[in-house]
PDB file of C-alpha atoms and ligand atoms in Angstrom:
ATOM      1  CA  UNK M   1      20.271 -16.993  -1.992  1.00 95.00           C
ATOM      2  CA  UNK M   2      23.937 -17.225  -2.931  1.00 96.00           C
ATOM      3  CA  UNK M   3      22.714 -18.120  -6.411  1.00 97.00           C
ATOM      4  CA  UNK M   4      20.735 -14.877  -6.554  1.00 98.00           C
ATOM      5  CA  UNK M   5      23.819 -12.919  -5.486  1.00 97.00           C
ATOM      6  CA  UNK M   6      25.840 -14.635  -8.226  1.00 97.00           C
ATOM      7  CA  UNK M   7      23.183 -13.780 -10.794  1.00 98.00           C
ATOM      8  CA  UNK M   8      23.105 -10.132  -9.708  1.00 98.00           C
ATOM      9  CA  UNK M   9      26.891  -9.979 -10.026  1.00 97.00           C
ATOM     10  CA  UNK M  10      27.128 -11.675 -13.409  1.00 98.00           C
ATOM     11  CA  UNK M  11      24.153 -10.061 -15.160  1.00 98.00           C
ATOM     12  CA  UNK M  12      24.726  -7.065 -17.394  1.00 97.00           C
ATOM     13  CA  UNK M  13      21.150  -5.832 -17.522  1.00 98.00           C
ATOM     14  CA  UNK M  14      19.110  -6.402 -14.394  1.00 98.00           C
ATOM     15  CA  UNK M  15      15.537  -5.171 -14.135  1.00 98.00           C
ATOM     16  CA  UNK M  16      13.349  -5.351 -11.017  1.00 98.00           C
ATOM     17  CA  UNK M  17       9.540  -5.216 -11.081  1.00 98.00           C
ATOM     18  CA  UNK M  18       8.087  -4.283  -7.698  1.00 98.00           C
ATOM     19  CA  UNK M  19       4.527  -4.625  -6.453  1.00 98.00           C
ATOM     20  CA  UNK M  20       2.510  -3.681  -3.412  1.00 97.00           C
ATOM     21  CA  UNK M  21       3.975  -6.570  -1.360  1.00 97.00           C
ATOM     22  CA  UNK M  22       7.298  -4.775  -0.863  1.00 98.00           C
ATOM     23  CA  UNK M  23       5.634  -1.887   0.960  1.00 98.00           C
ATOM     24  CA  UNK M  24       3.784  -4.053   3.484  1.00 96.00           C
ATOM     25  CA  UNK M  25       7.005  -3.897   5.548  1.00 96.00           C
ATOM     26  CA  UNK M  26       6.507  -0.095   5.588  1.00 97.00           C
ATOM     27  CA  UNK M  27       2.975  -0.494   6.937  1.00 95.00           C
ATOM     28  CA  UNK M  28       1.130   0.029   3.632  1.00 94.00           C
ATOM     29  CA  UNK M  29      -1.336  -2.779   2.951  1.00 91.00           C
ATOM     30  CA  UNK M  30      -1.220  -4.542  -0.428  1.00 91.00           C
ATOM     31  CA  UNK M  31      -4.296  -5.632  -2.399  1.00 87.00           C
ATOM     32  CA  UNK M  32      -4.242  -9.431  -2.424  1.00 86.00           C
ATOM     33  CA  UNK M  33      -1.833 -10.462   0.352  1.00 88.00           C
ATOM     34  CA  UNK M  34      -2.893 -11.989   3.690  1.00 85.00           C
ATOM     35  CA  UNK M  35      -3.700  -8.539   5.184  1.00 83.00           C
ATOM     36  CA  UNK M  36      -4.539  -6.919   1.858  1.00 86.00           C
ATOM     37  CA  UNK M  37      -7.093  -4.202   1.209  1.00 80.00           C
ATOM     38  CA  UNK M  38      -9.335  -6.699  -0.597  1.00 78.00           C
ATOM     39  CA  UNK M  39     -10.003  -8.331   2.768  1.00 77.00           C
ATOM     40  CA  UNK M  40     -11.470  -5.066   4.139  1.00 76.00           C
ATOM     41  CA  UNK M  41     -13.179  -3.278   1.284  1.00 74.00           C
ATOM     42  CA  UNK M  42     -13.778  -3.321  -2.415  1.00 79.00           C
ATOM     43  CA  UNK M  43     -10.500  -2.017  -3.840  1.00 78.00           C
ATOM     44  CA  UNK M  44     -11.840  -2.557  -7.364  1.00 81.00           C
ATOM     45  CA  UNK M  45     -14.457   0.090  -6.665  1.00 88.00           C
ATOM     46  CA  UNK M  46     -12.020   2.558  -5.092  1.00 89.00           C
ATOM     47  CA  UNK M  47      -9.742   2.444  -8.116  1.00 91.00           C
ATOM     48  CA  UNK M  48     -12.432   2.109 -10.797  1.00 95.00           C
ATOM     49  CA  UNK M  49     -12.467   5.091 -13.117  1.00 96.00           C
ATOM     50  CA  UNK M  50     -16.263   5.088 -13.658  1.00 96.00           C
ATOM     51  CA  UNK M  51     -16.842   4.962  -9.894  1.00 96.00           C
ATOM     52  CA  UNK M  52     -14.418   7.857  -9.514  1.00 97.00           C
ATOM     53  CA  UNK M  53     -16.371  10.020 -11.967  1.00 97.00           C
ATOM     54  CA  UNK M  54     -19.726   9.074 -10.386  1.00 96.00           C
ATOM     55  CA  UNK M  55     -18.687   9.271  -6.757  1.00 96.00           C
ATOM     56  CA  UNK M  56     -15.237  10.845  -6.204  1.00 97.00           C
ATOM     57  CA  UNK M  57     -15.923  11.061  -2.454  1.00 97.00           C
ATOM     58  CA  UNK M  58     -15.730   7.255  -2.286  1.00 94.00           C
ATOM     59  CA  UNK M  59     -12.151   7.322  -3.572  1.00 95.00           C
ATOM     60  CA  UNK M  60     -11.011  10.336  -1.544  1.00 97.00           C
ATOM     61  CA  UNK M  61     -12.549   9.035   1.690  1.00 94.00           C
ATOM     62  CA  UNK M  62     -10.714   5.708   1.453  1.00 91.00           C
ATOM     63  CA  UNK M  63      -7.530   7.240   0.046  1.00 92.00           C
ATOM     64  CA  UNK M  64      -7.104   9.455   3.122  1.00 91.00           C
ATOM     65  CA  UNK M  65      -5.670   6.522   5.087  1.00 84.00           C
ATOM     66  CA  UNK M  66      -3.926   4.968   2.144  1.00 85.00           C
ATOM     67  CA  UNK M  67      -2.497   7.620  -0.162  1.00 93.00           C
ATOM     68  CA  UNK M  68      -2.826  10.946   1.643  1.00 95.00           C
ATOM     69  CA  UNK M  69      -0.905   9.712   4.689  1.00 94.00           C
ATOM     70  CA  UNK M  70       2.245   8.708   2.793  1.00 94.00           C
ATOM     71  CA  UNK M  71       4.360  11.331   4.558  1.00 91.00           C
ATOM     72  CA  UNK M  72       4.265   9.120   7.622  1.00 94.00           C
ATOM     73  CA  UNK M  73       5.560   6.055   5.698  1.00 96.00           C
ATOM     74  CA  UNK M  74       9.259   5.303   5.403  1.00 97.00           C
ATOM     75  CA  UNK M  75      11.194   3.148   2.910  1.00 98.00           C
ATOM     76  CA  UNK M  76      12.111  -0.269   4.309  1.00 98.00           C
ATOM     77  CA  UNK M  77      15.121  -2.520   3.794  1.00 97.00           C
ATOM     78  CA  UNK M  78      13.817  -3.555   0.349  1.00 98.00           C
ATOM     79  CA  UNK M  79      13.523   0.008  -1.013  1.00 98.00           C
ATOM     80  CA  UNK M  80      16.877   0.949   0.551  1.00 98.00           C
ATOM     81  CA  UNK M  81      18.742  -2.103  -0.755  1.00 98.00           C
ATOM     82  CA  UNK M  82      17.355  -1.536  -4.260  1.00 98.00           C
ATOM     83  CA  UNK M  83      18.531   2.098  -4.199  1.00 98.00           C
ATOM     84  CA  UNK M  84      21.976   0.944  -3.032  1.00 97.00           C
ATOM     85  CA  UNK M  85      22.194  -1.765  -5.717  1.00 98.00           C
ATOM     86  CA  UNK M  86      21.267   0.773  -8.407  1.00 97.00           C
ATOM     87  CA  UNK M  87      23.941   3.187  -7.181  1.00 97.00           C
ATOM     88  CA  UNK M  88      26.527   0.384  -7.249  1.00 96.00           C
ATOM     89  CA  UNK M  89      25.590  -0.478 -10.846  1.00 97.00           C
ATOM     90  CA  UNK M  90      23.798  -3.799 -10.187  1.00 98.00           C
ATOM     91  CA  UNK M  91      20.342  -2.613 -11.312  1.00 98.00           C
ATOM     92  CA  UNK M  92      19.682  -0.951 -14.654  1.00 97.00           C
ATOM     93  CA  UNK M  93      15.928  -0.304 -14.292  1.00 97.00           C
ATOM     94  CA  UNK M  94      13.321  -0.504 -11.568  1.00 98.00           C
ATOM     95  CA  UNK M  95       9.755  -0.846 -12.796  1.00 98.00           C
ATOM     96  CA  UNK M  96       7.122  -0.359 -10.122  1.00 98.00           C
ATOM     97  CA  UNK M  97       3.382  -0.857  -9.955  1.00 97.00           C
ATOM     98  CA  UNK M  98       3.406   1.015  -6.656  1.00 97.00           C
ATOM     99  CA  UNK M  99       1.966   4.444  -6.130  1.00 97.00           C
ATOM    100  CA  UNK M 100       3.564   5.158  -2.761  1.00 97.00           C
ATOM    101  CA  UNK M 101       6.695   7.089  -3.881  1.00 96.00           C
ATOM    102  CA  UNK M 102       8.883   5.032  -1.508  1.00 98.00           C
ATOM    103  CA  UNK M 103      11.444   4.005  -4.146  1.00 98.00           C
ATOM    104  CA  UNK M 104      12.227   7.660  -4.810  1.00 96.00           C
ATOM    105  CA  UNK M 105      12.235   8.425  -1.084  1.00 97.00           C
ATOM    106  CA  UNK M 106      14.861   5.666  -0.648  1.00 98.00           C
ATOM    107  CA  UNK M 107      17.042   7.192  -3.393  1.00 97.00           C
ATOM    108  CA  UNK M 108      16.308   5.072  -6.479  1.00 97.00           C
ATOM    109  CA  UNK M 109      16.740   7.143  -9.639  1.00 96.00           C
ATOM    110  CA  UNK M 110      15.692   5.128 -12.682  1.00 93.00           C
ATOM    111  CA  UNK M 111      12.155   4.310 -11.493  1.00 97.00           C
ATOM    112  CA  UNK M 112       9.481   3.584 -14.102  1.00 98.00           C
ATOM    113  CA  UNK M 113       6.052   4.050 -12.514  1.00 98.00           C
ATOM    114  CA  UNK M 114       3.743   2.049 -14.756  1.00 98.00           C
ATOM    115  CA  UNK M 115       0.626   2.845 -12.709  1.00 97.00           C
ATOM    116  CA  UNK M 116       1.363   6.539 -12.379  1.00 97.00           C
ATOM    117  CA  UNK M 117       1.965   8.525  -9.213  1.00 96.00           C
ATOM    118  CA  UNK M 118       0.064  10.700  -6.764  1.00 97.00           C
ATOM    119  CA  UNK M 119       2.901  13.251  -6.845  1.00 96.00           C
ATOM    120  CA  UNK M 120       0.906  15.040  -9.556  1.00 97.00           C
ATOM    121  CA  UNK M 121      -2.831  15.689  -9.683  1.00 98.00           C
ATOM    122  CA  UNK M 122      -4.745  17.379 -12.494  1.00 98.00           C
ATOM    123  CA  UNK M 123      -8.024  19.201 -12.858  1.00 98.00           C
ATOM    124  CA  UNK M 124     -10.133  17.077 -15.203  1.00 97.00           C
ATOM    125  CA  UNK M 125     -11.704  20.229 -16.719  1.00 98.00           C
ATOM    126  CA  UNK M 126      -8.857  22.707 -17.288  1.00 98.00           C
ATOM    127  CA  UNK M 127      -5.791  20.431 -16.805  1.00 97.00           C
ATOM    128  CA  UNK M 128      -4.311  22.678 -14.093  1.00 98.00           C
ATOM    129  CA  UNK M 129      -1.686  20.710 -12.142  1.00 98.00           C
ATOM    130  CA  UNK M 130      -1.655  20.304  -8.373  1.00 98.00           C
ATOM    131  CA  UNK M 131       1.071  18.731  -6.265  1.00 97.00           C
ATOM    132  CA  UNK M 132       0.487  15.958  -3.741  1.00 96.00           C
ATOM    133  CA  UNK M 133       0.969  18.534  -0.941  1.00 96.00           C
ATOM    134  CA  UNK M 134      -1.582  20.935  -2.522  1.00 97.00           C
ATOM    135  CA  UNK M 135      -4.231  18.235  -2.576  1.00 98.00           C
ATOM    136  CA  UNK M 136      -3.436  16.985   0.918  1.00 96.00           C
ATOM    137  CA  UNK M 137      -3.951  20.560   2.153  1.00 96.00           C
ATOM    138  CA  UNK M 138      -7.312  20.845   0.359  1.00 97.00           C
ATOM    139  CA  UNK M 139      -8.391  17.500   1.854  1.00 97.00           C
ATOM    140  CA  UNK M 140      -7.898  18.884   5.367  1.00 94.00           C
ATOM    141  CA  UNK M 141     -11.059  20.977   4.851  1.00 95.00           C
ATOM    142  CA  UNK M 142     -12.879  19.356   1.934  1.00 97.00           C
ATOM    143  CA  UNK M 143     -14.184  15.854   1.267  1.00 97.00           C
ATOM    144  CA  UNK M 144     -13.272  16.099  -2.442  1.00 98.00           C
ATOM    145  CA  UNK M 145     -10.709  18.472  -4.026  1.00 98.00           C
ATOM    146  CA  UNK M 146     -12.045  20.795  -6.744  1.00 98.00           C
ATOM    147  CA  UNK M 147     -10.011  23.164  -8.937  1.00 98.00           C
ATOM    148  CA  UNK M 148      -9.507  26.658  -7.507  1.00 97.00           C
ATOM    149  CA  UNK M 149      -9.575  28.109 -11.055  1.00 97.00           C
ATOM    150  CA  UNK M 150     -12.567  26.430 -12.697  1.00 98.00           C
ATOM    151  CA  UNK M 151     -14.242  24.242 -10.062  1.00 98.00           C
ATOM    152  CA  UNK M 152     -13.444  21.010 -11.965  1.00 98.00           C
ATOM    153  CA  UNK M 153     -12.791  17.689 -10.235  1.00 98.00           C
ATOM    154  CA  UNK M 154      -9.144  17.015  -9.342  1.00 98.00           C
ATOM    155  CA  UNK M 155      -7.766  13.511  -9.987  1.00 98.00           C
ATOM    156  CA  UNK M 156      -4.423  11.995  -8.994  1.00 98.00           C
ATOM    157  CA  UNK M 157      -2.159  10.924 -11.861  1.00 97.00           C
ATOM    158  CA  UNK M 158      -2.476   7.260 -10.897  1.00 96.00           C
ATOM    159  CA  UNK M 159      -3.906   4.752 -13.326  1.00 96.00           C
ATOM    160  CA  UNK M 160      -7.354   3.555 -12.303  1.00 95.00           C
ATOM    161  CA  UNK M 161      -8.885   0.271 -13.456  1.00 93.00           C
ATOM    162  CA  UNK M 162     -10.507   1.072 -16.807  1.00 94.00           C
ATOM    163  CA  UNK M 163      -7.872   3.638 -17.807  1.00 95.00           C
ATOM    164  CA  UNK M 164      -5.014   3.264 -20.275  1.00 94.00           C
ATOM    165  CA  UNK M 165      -1.541   3.101 -18.777  1.00 95.00           C
ATOM    166  CA  UNK M 166       0.739   6.039 -19.437  1.00 95.00           C
ATOM    167  CA  UNK M 167       2.132   5.036 -22.826  1.00 97.00           C
ATOM    168  CA  UNK M 168       5.536   6.644 -22.378  1.00 97.00           C
ATOM    169  CA  UNK M 169       6.167   4.851 -19.058  1.00 97.00           C
ATOM    170  CA  UNK M 170       4.874   1.530 -20.340  1.00 98.00           C
ATOM    171  CA  UNK M 171       6.967   1.727 -23.512  1.00 98.00           C
ATOM    172  CA  UNK M 172      10.074   2.347 -21.392  1.00 98.00           C
ATOM    173  CA  UNK M 173       9.102  -0.588 -19.173  1.00 98.00           C
ATOM    174  CA  UNK M 174       8.648  -2.879 -22.184  1.00 98.00           C
ATOM    175  CA  UNK M 175      12.003  -1.826 -23.671  1.00 98.00           C
ATOM    176  CA  UNK M 176      13.823  -2.399 -20.383  1.00 98.00           C
ATOM    177  CA  UNK M 177      12.137  -5.788 -19.884  1.00 98.00           C
ATOM    178  CA  UNK M 178      12.905  -7.030 -23.401  1.00 98.00           C
ATOM    179  CA  UNK M 179      16.609  -6.211 -22.897  1.00 97.00           C
ATOM    180  CA  UNK M 180      16.909  -7.732 -19.410  1.00 98.00           C
ATOM    181  CA  UNK M 181      19.164 -10.729 -18.906  1.00 98.00           C
ATOM    182  CA  UNK M 182      17.893 -10.906 -15.307  1.00 98.00           C
ATOM    183  CA  UNK M 183      14.334  -9.924 -14.371  1.00 98.00           C
ATOM    184  CA  UNK M 184      13.375 -10.026 -10.686  1.00 98.00           C
ATOM    185  CA  UNK M 185       9.740  -9.763  -9.608  1.00 98.00           C
ATOM    186  CA  UNK M 186       9.278  -8.737  -5.970  1.00 98.00           C
ATOM    187  CA  UNK M 187       6.012  -8.569  -4.017  1.00 98.00           C
ATOM    188  CA  UNK M 188       3.563  -8.830  -6.880  1.00 98.00           C
ATOM    189  CA  UNK M 189       0.735 -11.298  -7.446  1.00 96.00           C
ATOM    190  CA  UNK M 190       1.335 -10.794 -11.208  1.00 97.00           C
ATOM    191  CA  UNK M 191      -2.359 -10.703 -11.978  1.00 94.00           C
ATOM    192  CA  UNK M 192      -2.770  -7.029 -12.938  1.00 89.00           C
ATOM    193  CA  UNK M 193      -2.331  -6.592 -16.675  1.00 89.00           C
ATOM    194  CA  UNK M 194      -0.569  -5.358 -18.694  1.00 91.00           C
ATOM    195  CA  UNK M 195       2.189  -4.984 -16.044  1.00 88.00           C
ATOM    196  CA  UNK M 196       2.104  -8.757 -15.487  1.00 90.00           C
ATOM    197  CA  UNK M 197       3.146  -9.323 -19.112  1.00 95.00           C
ATOM    198  CA  UNK M 198       6.537  -7.622 -18.603  1.00 98.00           C
ATOM    199  CA  UNK M 199       8.323 -10.726 -17.196  1.00 98.00           C
ATOM    200  CA  UNK M 200       7.243 -12.622 -20.324  1.00 98.00           C
ATOM    201  CA  UNK M 201       9.082 -10.070 -22.485  1.00 98.00           C
ATOM    202  CA  UNK M 202      12.248 -10.736 -20.509  1.00 98.00           C
ATOM    203  CA  UNK M 203      11.802 -14.509 -20.871  1.00 98.00           C
ATOM    204  CA  UNK M 204      11.216 -14.175 -24.616  1.00 98.00           C
ATOM    205  CA  UNK M 205      14.447 -12.174 -24.887  1.00 97.00           C
ATOM    206  CA  UNK M 206      16.367 -14.991 -23.166  1.00 97.00           C
ATOM    207  CA  UNK M 207      16.458 -13.389 -19.699  1.00 98.00           C
ATOM    208  CA  UNK M 208      16.273 -15.346 -16.434  1.00 98.00           C
ATOM    209  CA  UNK M 209      13.238 -14.789 -14.225  1.00 98.00           C
ATOM    210  CA  UNK M 210      13.438 -14.671 -10.431  1.00 98.00           C
ATOM    211  CA  UNK M 211      10.277 -14.313  -8.318  1.00 98.00           C
ATOM    212  CA  UNK M 212      10.101 -13.357  -4.635  1.00 98.00           C
ATOM    213  CA  UNK M 213       6.521 -13.535  -3.391  1.00 98.00           C
ATOM    214  CA  UNK M 214       4.796 -15.391  -0.571  1.00 97.00           C
ATOM    215  CA  UNK M 215       1.757 -16.395  -2.647  1.00 96.00           C
ATOM    216  CA  UNK M 216       1.628 -18.289  -5.908  1.00 97.00           C
ATOM    217  CA  UNK M 217       1.892 -16.318  -9.138  1.00 97.00           C
ATOM    218  CA  UNK M 218       0.886 -17.403 -12.658  1.00 97.00           C
ATOM    219  CA  UNK M 219       4.552 -17.278 -13.746  1.00 98.00           C
ATOM    220  CA  UNK M 220       6.064 -19.445 -10.983  1.00 98.00           C
ATOM    221  CA  UNK M 221       6.608 -22.280 -13.474  1.00 98.00           C
ATOM    222  CA  UNK M 222       8.893 -20.020 -15.530  1.00 98.00           C
ATOM    223  CA  UNK M 223      11.043 -18.910 -12.595  1.00 98.00           C
ATOM    224  CA  UNK M 224      14.732 -19.870 -12.584  1.00 98.00           C
ATOM    225  CA  UNK M 225      14.819 -19.053  -8.856  1.00 98.00           C
ATOM    226  CA  UNK M 226      11.809 -18.688  -6.556  1.00 98.00           C
ATOM    227  CA  UNK M 227      11.715 -17.380  -2.959  1.00 98.00           C
ATOM    228  CA  UNK M 228       8.868 -16.685  -0.553  1.00 98.00           C
ATOM    229  CA  UNK M 229       9.983 -14.182   2.024  1.00 97.00           C
ATOM    230  CA  UNK M 230      10.933 -10.692   0.890  1.00 98.00           C
ATOM    231  CA  UNK M 231      12.291  -9.718   4.300  1.00 97.00           C
ATOM    232  CA  UNK M 232      14.642 -12.715   4.408  1.00 98.00           C
ATOM    233  CA  UNK M 233      15.898 -12.253   0.844  1.00 98.00           C
ATOM    234  CA  UNK M 234      16.597  -8.559   1.269  1.00 98.00           C
ATOM    235  CA  UNK M 235      18.296  -8.989   4.676  1.00 97.00           C
ATOM    236  CA  UNK M 236      20.602 -11.403   2.880  1.00 97.00           C
ATOM    237  CA  UNK M 237      21.217  -9.100  -0.104  1.00 98.00           C
ATOM    238  CA  UNK M 238      21.732  -6.091   2.153  1.00 97.00           C
ATOM    239  CA  UNK M 239      24.248  -7.957   4.344  1.00 96.00           C
ATOM    240  CA  UNK M 240      26.043  -9.399   1.363  1.00 95.00           C
ATOM    241  CA  UNK M 241      26.411  -6.274  -0.777  1.00 93.00           C
ATOM    242  CA  UNK M 242      27.009  -3.796   2.027  1.00 81.00           C
ATOM    243  CA  UNK M 243      29.600  -5.914   3.777  1.00 64.00           C
ATOM    244  CA  UNK M 244      31.820  -6.517   0.790  1.00 57.00           C
TER     245      UNK M 244
HETATM  246  P1  CNA D   1      -0.985  -7.440  -4.974  1.00 80.49           P
HETATM  247  O1  CNA D   1      -1.881  -8.066  -5.973  1.00 80.49           O
HETATM  248  O2  CNA D   1      -1.589  -6.971  -3.695  1.00 80.49           O
HETATM  249  O3  CNA D   1       0.169  -8.510  -4.652  1.00 80.49           O
HETATM  250  C1  CNA D   1       1.102  -8.315  -3.617  1.00 80.49           C
HETATM  251  C2  CNA D   1       1.765  -9.651  -3.355  1.00 80.49           C
HETATM  252  O4  CNA D   1       2.813  -9.451  -2.411  1.00 80.49           O
HETATM  253  C3  CNA D   1       0.805 -10.689  -2.761  1.00 80.49           C
HETATM  254  O5  CNA D   1       0.827 -11.875  -3.548  1.00 80.49           O
HETATM  255  C4  CNA D   1       1.368 -10.922  -1.353  1.00 80.49           C
HETATM  256  O6  CNA D   1       1.176 -12.253  -0.945  1.00 80.49           O
HETATM  257  C5  CNA D   1       2.832 -10.555  -1.529  1.00 80.49           C
HETATM  258  N1  CNA D   1       3.487 -10.152  -0.282  1.00 80.49           N
HETATM  259  C6  CNA D   1       3.055  -9.251   0.651  1.00 80.49           C
HETATM  260  N2  CNA D   1       3.955  -9.126   1.644  1.00 80.49           N
HETATM  261  C7  CNA D   1       4.991  -9.987   1.351  1.00 80.49           C
HETATM  262  C8  CNA D   1       6.214 -10.332   1.990  1.00 80.49           C
HETATM  263  N3  CNA D   1       6.591  -9.760   3.155  1.00 80.49           N
HETATM  264  N4  CNA D   1       7.018 -11.256   1.403  1.00 80.49           N
HETATM  265  C9  CNA D   1       6.660 -11.843   0.223  1.00 80.49           C
HETATM  266  N5  CNA D   1       5.515 -11.549  -0.437  1.00 80.49           N
HETATM  267  C10 CNA D   1       4.693 -10.628   0.116  1.00 80.49           C
HETATM  268  O7  CNA D   1      -0.180  -6.215  -5.572  1.00 80.49           O
HETATM  269  P2  CNA D   1       0.389  -5.991  -7.044  1.00 80.49           P
HETATM  270  O8  CNA D   1       1.381  -4.897  -6.926  1.00 80.49           O
HETATM  271  O9  CNA D   1       0.756  -7.254  -7.705  1.00 80.49           O
HETATM  272  O10 CNA D   1      -0.917  -5.442  -7.787  1.00 80.49           O
HETATM  273  C11 CNA D   1      -0.863  -4.359  -8.526  1.00 80.49           C
HETATM  274  C12 CNA D   1      -1.723  -3.193  -8.006  1.00 80.49           C
HETATM  275  C13 CNA D   1      -1.719  -3.009  -6.510  1.00 80.49           C
HETATM  276  C14 CNA D   1      -1.116  -1.964  -8.534  1.00 80.49           C
HETATM  277  O11 CNA D   1      -2.057  -1.310  -9.319  1.00 80.49           O
HETATM  278  C15 CNA D   1      -0.741  -1.085  -7.344  1.00 80.49           C
HETATM  279  O12 CNA D   1      -0.869   0.269  -7.648  1.00 80.49           O
HETATM  280  C16 CNA D   1      -1.678  -1.502  -6.291  1.00 80.49           C
HETATM  281  N6  CNA D   1      -1.275  -1.178  -4.898  1.00 80.49           N
HETATM  282  C17 CNA D   1      -0.177  -0.429  -4.632  1.00 80.49           C
HETATM  283  C18 CNA D   1       0.198  -0.171  -3.317  1.00 80.49           C
HETATM  284  C19 CNA D   1       1.422   0.661  -3.028  1.00 80.49           C
HETATM  285  O13 CNA D   1       1.766   1.533  -3.815  1.00 80.49           O
HETATM  286  N7  CNA D   1       2.126   0.409  -1.908  1.00 80.49           N
HETATM  287  C20 CNA D   1      -0.554  -0.699  -2.259  1.00 80.49           C
HETATM  288  C21 CNA D   1      -1.698  -1.477  -2.580  1.00 80.49           C
HETATM  289  C22 CNA D   1      -2.037  -1.703  -3.904  1.00 80.49           C
END
C-alpha cells in the first residue's frame, strides 16, 4: 500500500471511479457482491426502464428500503478519506456510479454522477421537478408518486437500464479519464457499460490503473496495482494522509 501512497503523491491528475462496493460499509447493499441485491431479487427488473413504465409500483416498493431510506445512511471511511484527499489536492475528479449521495454528504465537491441521482425527480408528463424530500413525503401515503400539477408519473433522475446516460456527465467523465495519469477503481465489478469503459480511456492516455475490489473484474490484467479489501486500503490511506 506504500506504493499506492507514492502514486497518489506523485501523480498530477488522479481520478477515482467508485461503485456500489464502497457503500456496503455504510450498510447499503451492492448489486453483485457477496451480499448483493442480485442474491435477493431481480435488480435488473427494478432498474429496467420498460418495467418502470409498465409497473412503477415495483420500483417504488423495492426502492423504499434502498433509496428512500438514505437519510439514515452515513458516509464511511472511504467516502470521508476521498473527500479529505480531494481537499488536500490529491484527487482531481471523482466519478461515481453510485446513486446514494454519500460522496457529497462526506464533503466531496467534484463528483461526476454518471448514473444520475435521486436528489432530483421529474414528472414524466410536464417535467415539473421534485426534490428527494418531496418524493419521500409523498411515498409516506402513496405507493407511487404522481405529479400534483398534472397527475403524471414521477421518476427519479437516476439512469435505468435501457436509458441513455446523461451526456453532459458522461462527457465530463470521459474527459477526466482520458487526462488521468492515475485512475483508481474502487468497489466496482466493472461490468456495467459504458461506465466500465472509462478505465480504458485512462490506460490509452498512458495513465496507471489501480483496482480495489474483492471480486475479479474484466480489467484486472491491466492493473498496475491490485488490492482486495477496501476497508484495509482506506484505513491505511486515512492513517497515512491524516497523520502526516
Ligand atoms: P456491483 O456490480 O454491485 O459491484 C460492486 C463490487 O464491489 C463487487 O464486485 C463486490 O465484490 C465489491 N465489494 C463489495 N464490498 C467490498 C469491500 N468491502 N471491499 C472490496 N470490494 C467490495 O456495483 P457497480 O457499482 O460496479 O455496478 C454499477 C451499478 C450498481 C450502478 O448502476 C449503481 O447505480 C448500482 N448500485 C448503486 C448502489 C449505491 O449507490 N450505493 C447500490 C447498489 C447498486
